[in-house]
Amino acid sequence: MSREVRLGELIEIKHGFAFPGEHFASEGDFVLLTPGNCYETGGLRLKGEKEKYYVGDIPECFVLRENDLILVMTDLVQNAPILGGAFLIPEDRKFLHNQRLGLVKINDTDRIVRKYLYYLLNFEGYRSQVRASASGATVRHTSPSRIYNCRVPLPDPQVQARIADILSAYDDLIENNRRRIALLEQAARELYREWFVRLRFPGHEHVKIVDGVPDGWSLTKIGDAAPLSYGKALQAERRTPGPYRVFGSSGEVGTHSEAIVSGPGIIVGRKGSIGSVHWSEGDFWPIDTVYFVQPDRVSPFLQYALERVGFINTDVAVPGLNRDYAHGRELLWPADALLRDFHEAIAPMRKQCSVLRSQSEKLARARDLLLPRLMNGSIAV
């Protein structure tokens, strides 16, 4: 029999550490987690090459362990889609407990199963309470005391375990797909680096290279190869959930019922995550913190090339990526025949990634439909 309890009866929340910014790095041994590492529906969102690392001295008590449960305490988006959301740490001594995140400790292990608690913290019945009590007009904040006051369903531990097992089956399949996608994307980028960075492309032994430019290639300015267009503002409260992805500088920030650009598309961070590069397979809406490349110029080669440009902030007063500066940066552009060969070589990898993403989206929708029904007892287990 399920009953409601206050979360404060079951858990404690420990705040993260404010790691000094001067020790942030693009690579290292420890990933510095942020609220952006949480998916809207919960779960750890790894960012690959866009991950933030920390290379300074680290207080041992803020090094996370496998199966640690982390909560999002601050959301930069007004409608707070990730506020209060949870994710589990997959391995020991790789991730750091940063500020704006809470570490959840279970006080009563006889009453609640850890994996059930994870799904409970991604249940809309709880999340809506967190949003309702949050402070801040634009940046939304919650606190341990507000979370403790949330009332949640607590069935018998045996039922909790069965619910967790059912939902975990979906997440295991999704995670397996994510790993396969990561390997395929890594293989495609490695081929790009081999051909266009190391210049060990097919037949390179017979091609003359002058000042780093192979014969038949050219140095092309971004403004000529791929002019950047401004995105269009779309406040979170105006978004109607739909089939089209909405992109900000940190990547996908939600969905909408309309799109303003026909995919596939390349999105470049203008404010916030300056110079970040994202790919949209279908039609999308780029908001006003990004630029986007017009569809007729889009290609996988261009995506990988822009990822390696290393755009920087050019205005201290108003941080952002200046378009004239971006347009003036140069790309090493290969001969047309080699470009065709490259796209043909990576096409099966990218197609498989697309299939796996589609499968994962369907699995996630099924899980998200099932979760509230299991939590409120409308489906017996």
Short mmCIF file of N, CA and C in Angstrom, two decimals, residues 117-285:
data_model
loop_
_atom_site.label_atom_id
_atom_site.label_comp_id
_atom_site.label_asym_id
_atom_site.label_seq_id
_atom_site.Cartn_x
_atom_site.Cartn_y
_atom_site.Cartn_z
N LEU A 117 14.27 5.95 -5.43
CA LEU A 117 14.42 7.37 -5.10
C LEU A 117 14.88 8.16 -6.32
N TYR A 118 15.81 7.59 -7.09
CA TYR A 118 16.27 8.26 -8.31
C TYR A 118 15.09 8.55 -9.25
N TYR A 119 14.24 7.56 -9.48
CA TYR A 119 13.10 7.78 -10.36
C TYR A 119 12.07 8.71 -9.72
N LEU A 120 11.93 8.64 -8.41
CA LEU A 120 11.02 9.52 -7.70
C LEU A 120 11.42 10.98 -7.90
N LEU A 121 12.73 11.25 -7.91
CA LEU A 121 13.23 12.61 -8.06
C LEU A 121 13.15 13.11 -9.50
N ASN A 122 12.77 12.23 -10.41
CA ASN A 122 12.53 12.64 -11.79
C ASN A 122 11.04 12.51 -12.16
N PHE A 123 10.22 12.35 -11.16
CA PHE A 123 8.76 12.20 -11.29
C PHE A 123 8.13 13.59 -11.27
N GLU A 124 7.24 13.88 -12.22
CA GLU A 124 6.66 15.21 -12.34
C GLU A 124 5.89 15.62 -11.10
N GLY A 125 5.30 14.67 -10.39
CA GLY A 125 4.58 15.00 -9.17
C GLY A 125 5.47 15.67 -8.13
N TYR A 126 6.72 15.26 -8.07
CA TYR A 126 7.70 15.90 -7.19
C TYR A 126 8.28 17.15 -7.83
N ARG A 127 8.64 17.07 -9.12
CA ARG A 127 9.27 18.20 -9.81
C ARG A 127 8.38 19.45 -9.79
N SER A 128 7.08 19.26 -9.97
CA SER A 128 6.16 20.41 -9.98
C SER A 128 6.17 21.12 -8.62
N GLN A 129 6.33 20.38 -7.55
CA GLN A 129 6.41 21.00 -6.22
C GLN A 129 7.70 21.82 -6.08
N VAL A 130 8.79 21.30 -6.63
CA VAL A 130 10.07 22.03 -6.58
C VAL A 130 9.95 23.34 -7.35
N ARG A 131 9.38 23.30 -8.55
CA ARG A 131 9.24 24.52 -9.35
C ARG A 131 8.34 25.53 -8.66
N ALA A 132 7.26 25.04 -8.04
CA ALA A 132 6.30 25.94 -7.40
C ALA A 132 6.92 26.68 -6.22
N SER A 133 7.87 26.09 -5.54
CA SER A 133 8.48 26.71 -4.36
C SER A 133 9.80 27.40 -4.68
N ALA A 134 10.24 27.38 -5.95
CA ALA A 134 11.54 27.94 -6.32
C ALA A 134 11.54 29.46 -6.22
N SER A 135 12.72 30.02 -6.00
CA SER A 135 12.88 31.47 -5.97
C SER A 135 13.62 31.92 -7.23
N GLY A 136 13.54 33.23 -7.52
CA GLY A 136 14.23 33.78 -8.68
C GLY A 136 13.29 33.97 -9.85
N ALA A 137 13.36 35.15 -10.49
CA ALA A 137 12.46 35.44 -11.61
C ALA A 137 12.96 34.84 -12.91
N THR A 138 14.27 34.86 -13.11
CA THR A 138 14.85 34.32 -14.35
C THR A 138 15.64 33.05 -14.06
N VAL A 139 16.68 33.19 -13.22
CA VAL A 139 17.43 32.01 -12.76
C VAL A 139 16.67 31.46 -11.56
N ARG A 140 16.28 30.17 -11.63
CA ARG A 140 15.45 29.59 -10.59
C ARG A 140 16.30 28.76 -9.62
N HIS A 141 16.02 28.93 -8.34
CA HIS A 141 16.78 28.24 -7.30
C HIS A 141 15.84 27.45 -6.39
N THR A 142 16.33 26.31 -5.93
CA THR A 142 15.66 25.61 -4.86
C THR A 142 16.66 25.43 -3.72
N SER A 143 16.24 24.78 -2.64
CA SER A 143 17.10 24.61 -1.46
C SER A 143 16.76 23.28 -0.81
N PRO A 144 17.65 22.75 0.04
CA PRO A 144 17.33 21.51 0.73
C PRO A 144 16.01 21.58 1.50
N SER A 145 15.76 22.69 2.19
CA SER A 145 14.54 22.78 3.00
C SER A 145 13.29 22.72 2.13
N ARG A 146 13.33 23.34 0.95
CA ARG A 146 12.16 23.29 0.06
C ARG A 146 11.95 21.88 -0.48
N ILE A 147 13.05 21.21 -0.79
CA ILE A 147 12.93 19.83 -1.28
C ILE A 147 12.43 18.92 -0.17
N TYR A 148 12.89 19.13 1.05
CA TYR A 148 12.43 18.30 2.17
C TYR A 148 10.92 18.39 2.35
N ASN A 149 10.32 19.53 2.00
CA ASN A 149 8.88 19.72 2.19
C ASN A 149 8.04 19.09 1.10
N CYS A 150 8.66 18.59 0.02
CA CYS A 150 7.90 17.94 -1.05
C CYS A 150 7.33 16.61 -0.53
N ARG A 151 6.09 16.36 -0.90
CA ARG A 151 5.43 15.11 -0.49
C ARG A 151 5.46 14.14 -1.67
N VAL A 152 5.85 12.90 -1.40
CA VAL A 152 6.06 11.92 -2.46
C VAL A 152 5.44 10.58 -2.07
N PRO A 153 5.07 9.76 -3.06
CA PRO A 153 4.51 8.44 -2.77
C PRO A 153 5.58 7.48 -2.30
N LEU A 154 5.27 6.69 -1.29
CA LEU A 154 6.23 5.73 -0.75
C LEU A 154 5.55 4.38 -0.54
N PRO A 155 5.56 3.52 -1.58
CA PRO A 155 5.02 2.17 -1.41
C PRO A 155 5.98 1.30 -0.60
N ASP A 156 5.60 0.05 -0.38
CA ASP A 156 6.48 -0.89 0.32
C ASP A 156 7.78 -1.06 -0.46
N PRO A 157 8.90 -1.33 0.23
CA PRO A 157 10.19 -1.48 -0.46
C PRO A 157 10.17 -2.51 -1.58
N GLN A 158 9.40 -3.61 -1.41
CA GLN A 158 9.35 -4.62 -2.47
C GLN A 158 8.72 -4.03 -3.74
N VAL A 159 7.70 -3.22 -3.56
CA VAL A 159 7.06 -2.57 -4.71
C VAL A 159 8.01 -1.54 -5.32
N GLN A 160 8.70 -0.78 -4.47
CA GLN A 160 9.69 0.18 -4.97
C GLN A 160 10.72 -0.52 -5.87
N ALA A 161 11.21 -1.67 -5.43
CA ALA A 161 12.23 -2.40 -6.19
C ALA A 161 11.68 -2.84 -7.54
N ARG A 162 10.43 -3.28 -7.58
CA ARG A 162 9.83 -3.73 -8.86
C ARG A 162 9.66 -2.54 -9.80
N ILE A 163 9.22 -1.40 -9.27
CA ILE A 163 9.08 -0.20 -10.10
C ILE A 163 10.44 0.21 -10.68
N ALA A 164 11.46 0.21 -9.84
CA ALA A 164 12.80 0.58 -10.30
C ALA A 164 13.30 -0.38 -11.37
N ASP A 165 13.03 -1.68 -11.22
CA ASP A 165 13.47 -2.67 -12.20
C ASP A 165 12.80 -2.43 -13.56
N ILE A 166 11.51 -2.13 -13.53
CA ILE A 166 10.78 -1.89 -14.79
C ILE A 166 11.36 -0.69 -15.53
N LEU A 167 11.56 0.42 -14.81
CA LEU A 167 12.05 1.64 -15.44
C LEU A 167 13.52 1.50 -15.84
N SER A 168 14.30 0.75 -15.05
CA SER A 168 15.72 0.56 -15.37
C SER A 168 15.91 -0.18 -16.68
N ALA A 169 14.97 -1.07 -17.01
CA ALA A 169 15.09 -1.82 -18.27
C ALA A 169 15.11 -0.86 -19.46
N TYR A 170 14.28 0.18 -19.40
CA TYR A 170 14.28 1.19 -20.47
C TYR A 170 15.59 1.98 -20.46
N ASP A 171 16.02 2.40 -19.28
CA ASP A 171 17.23 3.21 -19.19
C ASP A 171 18.47 2.44 -19.61
N ASP A 172 18.50 1.15 -19.34
CA ASP A 172 19.65 0.34 -19.75
C ASP A 172 19.77 0.29 -21.27
N LEU A 173 18.63 0.17 -21.95
CA LEU A 173 18.65 0.17 -23.41
C LEU A 173 19.08 1.53 -23.95
N ILE A 174 18.57 2.60 -23.33
CA ILE A 174 18.94 3.95 -23.76
C ILE A 174 20.43 4.18 -23.55
N GLU A 175 20.95 3.76 -22.41
CA GLU A 175 22.37 3.95 -22.11
C GLU A 175 23.25 3.15 -23.08
N ASN A 176 22.82 1.95 -23.42
CA ASN A 176 23.56 1.15 -24.39
C ASN A 176 23.61 1.87 -25.74
N ASN A 177 22.48 2.47 -26.14
CA ASN A 177 22.46 3.24 -27.39
C ASN A 177 23.39 4.44 -27.31
N ARG A 178 23.41 5.11 -26.17
CA ARG A 178 24.28 6.28 -26.02
C ARG A 178 25.75 5.89 -26.18
N ARG A 179 26.12 4.76 -25.61
CA ARG A 179 27.51 4.32 -25.73
C ARG A 179 27.85 4.00 -27.18
N ARG A 180 26.93 3.34 -27.87
CA ARG A 180 27.17 3.01 -29.28
C ARG A 180 27.28 4.28 -30.12
N ILE A 181 26.42 5.26 -29.83
CA ILE A 181 26.47 6.54 -30.56
C ILE A 181 27.81 7.22 -30.31
N ALA A 182 28.27 7.23 -29.05
CA ALA A 182 29.54 7.88 -28.72
C ALA A 182 30.69 7.24 -29.49
N LEU A 183 30.69 5.91 -29.60
CA LEU A 183 31.76 5.22 -30.32
C LEU A 183 31.71 5.55 -31.81
N LEU A 184 30.52 5.58 -32.38
CA LEU A 184 30.38 5.90 -33.80
C LEU A 184 30.81 7.34 -34.08
N GLU A 185 30.40 8.28 -33.21
CA GLU A 185 30.80 9.67 -33.40
C GLU A 185 32.30 9.84 -33.24
N GLN A 186 32.87 9.10 -32.31
CA GLN A 186 34.32 9.15 -32.13
C GLN A 186 35.04 8.65 -33.37
N ALA A 187 34.51 7.59 -33.97
CA ALA A 187 35.14 7.03 -35.18
C ALA A 187 35.07 8.03 -36.33
N ALA A 188 33.92 8.71 -36.50
CA ALA A 188 33.79 9.69 -37.58
C ALA A 188 34.73 10.87 -37.38
N ARG A 189 34.84 11.36 -36.14
CA ARG A 189 35.74 12.48 -35.87
C ARG A 189 37.20 12.07 -36.03
N GLU A 190 37.51 10.84 -35.67
CA GLU A 190 38.90 10.38 -35.82
C GLU A 190 39.27 10.31 -37.30
N LEU A 191 38.34 9.90 -38.14
CA LEU A 191 38.62 9.89 -39.58
C LEU A 191 38.82 11.31 -40.09
N TYR A 192 38.01 12.24 -39.59
CA TYR A 192 38.19 13.65 -39.96
C TYR A 192 39.60 14.12 -39.58
N ARG A 193 40.02 13.84 -38.34
CA ARG A 193 41.34 14.27 -37.90
C ARG A 193 42.45 13.65 -38.74
N GLU A 194 42.28 12.36 -39.07
CA GLU A 194 43.30 11.66 -39.86
C GLU A 194 43.46 12.30 -41.23
N TRP A 195 42.35 12.62 -41.89
CA TRP A 195 42.40 13.14 -43.24
C TRP A 195 42.71 14.64 -43.30
N PHE A 196 42.09 15.40 -42.42
CA PHE A 196 42.09 16.86 -42.59
C PHE A 196 42.90 17.63 -41.55
N VAL A 197 43.36 16.97 -40.50
CA VAL A 197 44.22 17.62 -39.52
C VAL A 197 45.64 17.08 -39.66
N ARG A 198 45.77 15.75 -39.62
CA ARG A 198 47.10 15.14 -39.80
C ARG A 198 47.50 15.08 -41.28
N LEU A 199 46.52 15.30 -42.15
CA LEU A 199 46.72 15.31 -43.61
C LEU A 199 47.19 13.96 -44.14
N ARG A 200 46.71 12.87 -43.49
CA ARG A 200 46.99 11.53 -43.99
C ARG A 200 45.75 11.00 -44.71
N PHE A 201 45.33 11.74 -45.69
CA PHE A 201 44.17 11.36 -46.51
C PHE A 201 44.60 10.37 -47.59
N PRO A 202 43.66 9.66 -48.21
CA PRO A 202 44.03 8.70 -49.26
C PRO A 202 44.82 9.37 -50.38
N GLY A 203 45.98 8.81 -50.67
CA GLY A 203 46.82 9.35 -51.74
C GLY A 203 47.69 10.52 -51.33
N HIS A 204 47.78 10.81 -50.02
CA HIS A 204 48.54 11.99 -49.59
C HIS A 204 50.02 11.88 -49.97
N GLU A 205 50.51 10.65 -50.13
CA GLU A 205 51.93 10.47 -50.47
C GLU A 205 52.30 11.12 -51.79
N HIS A 206 51.30 11.30 -52.65
CA HIS A 206 51.55 11.81 -53.99
C HIS A 206 51.06 13.24 -54.19
N VAL A 207 50.70 13.91 -53.08
CA VAL A 207 50.18 15.28 -53.16
C VAL A 207 51.18 16.24 -52.54
N LYS A 208 51.53 17.27 -53.27
CA LYS A 208 52.46 18.28 -52.79
C LYS A 208 51.76 19.18 -51.77
N ILE A 209 52.44 19.46 -50.67
CA ILE A 209 51.88 20.32 -49.62
C ILE A 209 52.79 21.53 -49.45
N VAL A 210 52.23 22.73 -49.63
CA VAL A 210 52.98 23.98 -49.51
C VAL A 210 52.37 24.82 -48.39
N ASP A 211 53.17 25.14 -47.38
CA ASP A 211 52.72 25.95 -46.23
C ASP A 211 51.48 25.33 -45.58
N GLY A 212 51.47 24.00 -45.50
CA GLY A 212 50.38 23.31 -44.83
C GLY A 212 49.13 23.14 -45.65
N VAL A 213 49.15 23.54 -46.94
CA VAL A 213 47.97 23.44 -47.80
C VAL A 213 48.27 22.47 -48.94
N PRO A 214 47.61 21.31 -48.96
CA PRO A 214 47.83 20.35 -50.05
C PRO A 214 47.38 20.93 -51.40
N ASP A 215 48.02 20.46 -52.43
CA ASP A 215 47.68 20.88 -53.79
C ASP A 215 46.20 20.56 -54.07
N GLY A 216 45.47 21.53 -54.59
CA GLY A 216 44.04 21.35 -54.88
C GLY A 216 43.13 21.77 -53.73
N TRP A 217 43.71 22.03 -52.57
CA TRP A 217 42.94 22.53 -51.42
C TRP A 217 43.04 24.05 -51.36
N SER A 218 42.33 24.65 -50.40
CA SER A 218 42.39 26.10 -50.27
C SER A 218 42.14 26.51 -48.82
N LEU A 219 42.61 27.71 -48.48
CA LEU A 219 42.25 28.34 -47.21
C LEU A 219 41.04 29.22 -47.48
N THR A 220 39.94 28.93 -46.80
CA THR A 220 38.68 29.62 -47.05
C THR A 220 38.18 30.27 -45.77
N LYS A 221 37.74 31.50 -45.84
CA LYS A 221 37.19 32.17 -44.67
C LYS A 221 35.79 31.63 -44.37
N ILE A 222 35.49 31.55 -43.08
CA ILE A 222 34.18 31.04 -42.67
C ILE A 222 33.06 31.87 -43.28
N GLY A 223 33.28 33.18 -43.38
CA GLY A 223 32.24 34.03 -43.96
C GLY A 223 31.91 33.69 -45.40
N ASP A 224 32.87 33.09 -46.11
CA ASP A 224 32.63 32.68 -47.50
C ASP A 224 32.07 31.26 -47.57
N ALA A 225 32.61 30.37 -46.74
CA ALA A 225 32.20 28.97 -46.78
C ALA A 225 30.87 28.73 -46.09
N ALA A 226 30.63 29.45 -45.01
CA ALA A 226 29.43 29.16 -44.20
C ALA A 226 29.03 30.41 -43.41
N PRO A 227 28.42 31.40 -44.07
CA PRO A 227 27.99 32.60 -43.34
C PRO A 227 27.09 32.25 -42.16
N LEU A 228 27.29 32.93 -41.04
CA LEU A 228 26.52 32.67 -39.82
C LEU A 228 25.33 33.62 -39.74
N SER A 229 24.15 33.04 -39.52
CA SER A 229 22.93 33.83 -39.37
C SER A 229 22.53 33.88 -37.90
N TYR A 230 21.87 34.97 -37.50
CA TYR A 230 21.44 35.11 -36.12
C TYR A 230 20.20 34.27 -35.83
N GLY A 231 20.19 33.65 -34.64
CA GLY A 231 18.99 32.97 -34.19
C GLY A 231 17.90 33.96 -33.80
N LYS A 232 16.75 33.46 -33.43
CA LYS A 232 15.60 34.29 -33.09
C LYS A 232 15.13 33.96 -31.69
N ALA A 233 14.87 35.00 -30.90
CA ALA A 233 14.46 34.82 -29.50
C ALA A 233 13.20 33.97 -29.40
N LEU A 234 13.20 33.10 -28.41
CA LEU A 234 12.02 32.29 -28.10
C LEU A 234 12.07 31.98 -26.61
N GLN A 235 11.43 32.83 -25.81
CA GLN A 235 11.45 32.66 -24.37
C GLN A 235 10.85 31.32 -23.97
N ALA A 236 11.37 30.77 -22.88
CA ALA A 236 10.94 29.45 -22.43
C ALA A 236 9.43 29.37 -22.23
N GLU A 237 8.85 30.46 -21.69
CA GLU A 237 7.41 30.42 -21.42
C GLU A 237 6.56 30.46 -22.68
N ARG A 238 7.17 30.79 -23.82
CA ARG A 238 6.43 30.82 -25.09
C ARG A 238 6.55 29.51 -25.86
N ARG A 239 7.36 28.59 -25.37
CA ARG A 239 7.56 27.34 -26.09
C ARG A 239 6.41 26.39 -25.83
N THR A 240 5.88 25.84 -26.90
CA THR A 240 4.85 24.81 -26.82
C THR A 240 5.49 23.49 -27.20
N PRO A 241 5.57 22.53 -26.28
CA PRO A 241 6.23 21.26 -26.61
C PRO A 241 5.72 20.68 -27.93
N GLY A 242 6.66 20.29 -28.76
CA GLY A 242 6.30 19.77 -30.08
C GLY A 242 7.43 18.98 -30.68
N PRO A 243 7.40 18.76 -31.98
CA PRO A 243 8.38 17.86 -32.62
C PRO A 243 9.70 18.52 -32.97
N TYR A 244 9.82 19.84 -32.79
CA TYR A 244 11.02 20.53 -33.27
C TYR A 244 11.93 20.93 -32.10
N ARG A 245 13.22 20.67 -32.27
CA ARG A 245 14.18 20.98 -31.23
C ARG A 245 14.48 22.48 -31.18
N VAL A 246 14.68 22.98 -29.97
CA VAL A 246 15.09 24.36 -29.75
C VAL A 246 16.53 24.32 -29.27
N PHE A 247 17.41 25.12 -29.93
CA PHE A 247 18.84 25.10 -29.60
C PHE A 247 19.28 26.43 -29.03
N GLY A 248 20.01 26.35 -27.90
CA GLY A 248 20.76 27.47 -27.36
C GLY A 248 22.23 27.14 -27.44
N SER A 249 23.07 27.98 -26.84
CA SER A 249 24.52 27.77 -26.97
C SER A 249 24.99 26.52 -26.24
N SER A 250 24.20 26.04 -25.26
CA SER A 250 24.58 24.82 -24.54
C SER A 250 24.08 23.56 -25.23
N GLY A 251 23.35 23.72 -26.33
CA GLY A 251 22.79 22.57 -27.04
C GLY A 251 21.27 22.63 -27.04
N GLU A 252 20.64 21.48 -27.11
CA GLU A 252 19.18 21.43 -27.12
C GLU A 252 18.64 21.88 -25.77
N VAL A 253 17.72 22.86 -25.78
CA VAL A 253 17.17 23.39 -24.53
C VAL A 253 15.66 23.13 -24.41
N GLY A 254 15.11 22.36 -25.33
CA GLY A 254 13.69 22.04 -25.27
C GLY A 254 13.16 21.76 -26.67
N THR A 255 11.84 21.73 -26.76
CA THR A 255 11.18 21.53 -28.06
C THR A 255 10.11 22.59 -28.25
N HIS A 256 9.62 22.70 -29.48
CA HIS A 256 8.59 23.69 -29.80
C HIS A 256 7.72 23.14 -30.91
N SER A 257 6.54 23.72 -31.06
CA SER A 257 5.60 23.27 -32.08
C SER A 257 5.93 23.84 -33.45
N GLU A 258 6.87 24.79 -33.52
CA GLU A 258 7.27 25.39 -34.78
C GLU A 258 8.78 25.33 -34.94
N ALA A 259 9.21 25.42 -36.20
CA ALA A 259 10.64 25.53 -36.51
C ALA A 259 10.83 26.70 -37.45
N ILE A 260 11.99 27.34 -37.40
CA ILE A 260 12.26 28.45 -38.32
C ILE A 260 13.39 28.12 -39.29
N VAL A 261 14.05 26.97 -39.11
CA VAL A 261 15.12 26.55 -40.01
C VAL A 261 14.89 25.10 -40.40
N SER A 262 15.03 24.82 -41.69
CA SER A 262 14.90 23.45 -42.16
C SER A 262 16.24 22.73 -41.98
N GLY A 263 16.18 21.54 -41.36
CA GLY A 263 17.40 20.78 -41.10
C GLY A 263 17.86 20.00 -42.31
N PRO A 264 19.04 19.37 -42.24
CA PRO A 264 19.94 19.41 -41.08
C PRO A 264 20.56 20.78 -40.89
N GLY A 265 21.05 21.02 -39.66
CA GLY A 265 21.59 22.34 -39.37
C GLY A 265 22.80 22.28 -38.48
N ILE A 266 23.61 23.33 -38.55
CA ILE A 266 24.76 23.52 -37.65
C ILE A 266 24.51 24.78 -36.85
N ILE A 267 24.65 24.67 -35.53
CA ILE A 267 24.40 25.78 -34.62
C ILE A 267 25.71 26.12 -33.92
N VAL A 268 26.01 27.42 -33.79
CA VAL A 268 27.26 27.89 -33.16
C VAL A 268 26.90 28.83 -32.02
N GLY A 269 27.44 28.57 -30.83
CA GLY A 269 27.15 29.40 -29.66
C GLY A 269 27.66 30.82 -29.82
N ARG A 270 26.77 31.80 -29.61
CA ARG A 270 27.12 33.22 -29.72
C ARG A 270 27.31 33.84 -28.34
N LYS A 271 26.46 33.49 -27.39
CA LYS A 271 26.56 33.95 -26.00
C LYS A 271 26.41 32.74 -25.09
N GLY A 272 27.02 32.83 -23.92
CA GLY A 272 26.96 31.68 -23.02
C GLY A 272 28.13 30.75 -23.32
N SER A 273 27.82 29.61 -23.94
CA SER A 273 28.87 28.67 -24.35
C SER A 273 29.41 29.12 -25.70
N ILE A 274 30.29 30.11 -25.65
CA ILE A 274 30.78 30.78 -26.86
C ILE A 274 31.56 29.80 -27.74
N GLY A 275 31.16 29.72 -29.02
CA GLY A 275 31.86 28.88 -29.97
C GLY A 275 31.50 27.41 -29.93
N SER A 276 30.55 27.03 -29.06
CA SER A 276 30.10 25.63 -29.07
C SER A 276 29.44 25.32 -30.41
N VAL A 277 29.53 24.08 -30.83
CA VAL A 277 28.97 23.68 -32.14
C VAL A 277 28.04 22.50 -31.93
N HIS A 278 26.84 22.60 -32.49
CA HIS A 278 25.83 21.56 -32.33
C HIS A 278 25.23 21.21 -33.70
N TRP A 279 24.70 20.00 -33.79
CA TRP A 279 24.12 19.49 -35.03
C TRP A 279 22.66 19.16 -34.82
N SER A 280 21.82 19.58 -35.75
CA SER A 280 20.41 19.20 -35.74
C SER A 280 20.11 18.38 -36.98
N GLU A 281 19.54 17.20 -36.77
CA GLU A 281 19.24 16.34 -37.91
C GLU A 281 17.99 16.79 -38.65
N GLY A 282 17.06 17.41 -37.92
CA GLY A 282 15.81 17.83 -38.53
C GLY A 282 15.60 19.33 -38.38
N ASP A 283 14.40 19.79 -38.74
CA ASP A 283 14.06 21.20 -38.61
C ASP A 283 14.18 21.64 -37.16
N PHE A 284 14.54 22.91 -36.94
CA PHE A 284 14.83 23.34 -35.58
C PHE A 284 14.60 24.84 -35.42
N TRP A 285 14.68 25.30 -34.16
CA TRP A 285 14.56 26.72 -33.83
C TRP A 285 15.83 27.13 -33.08
#
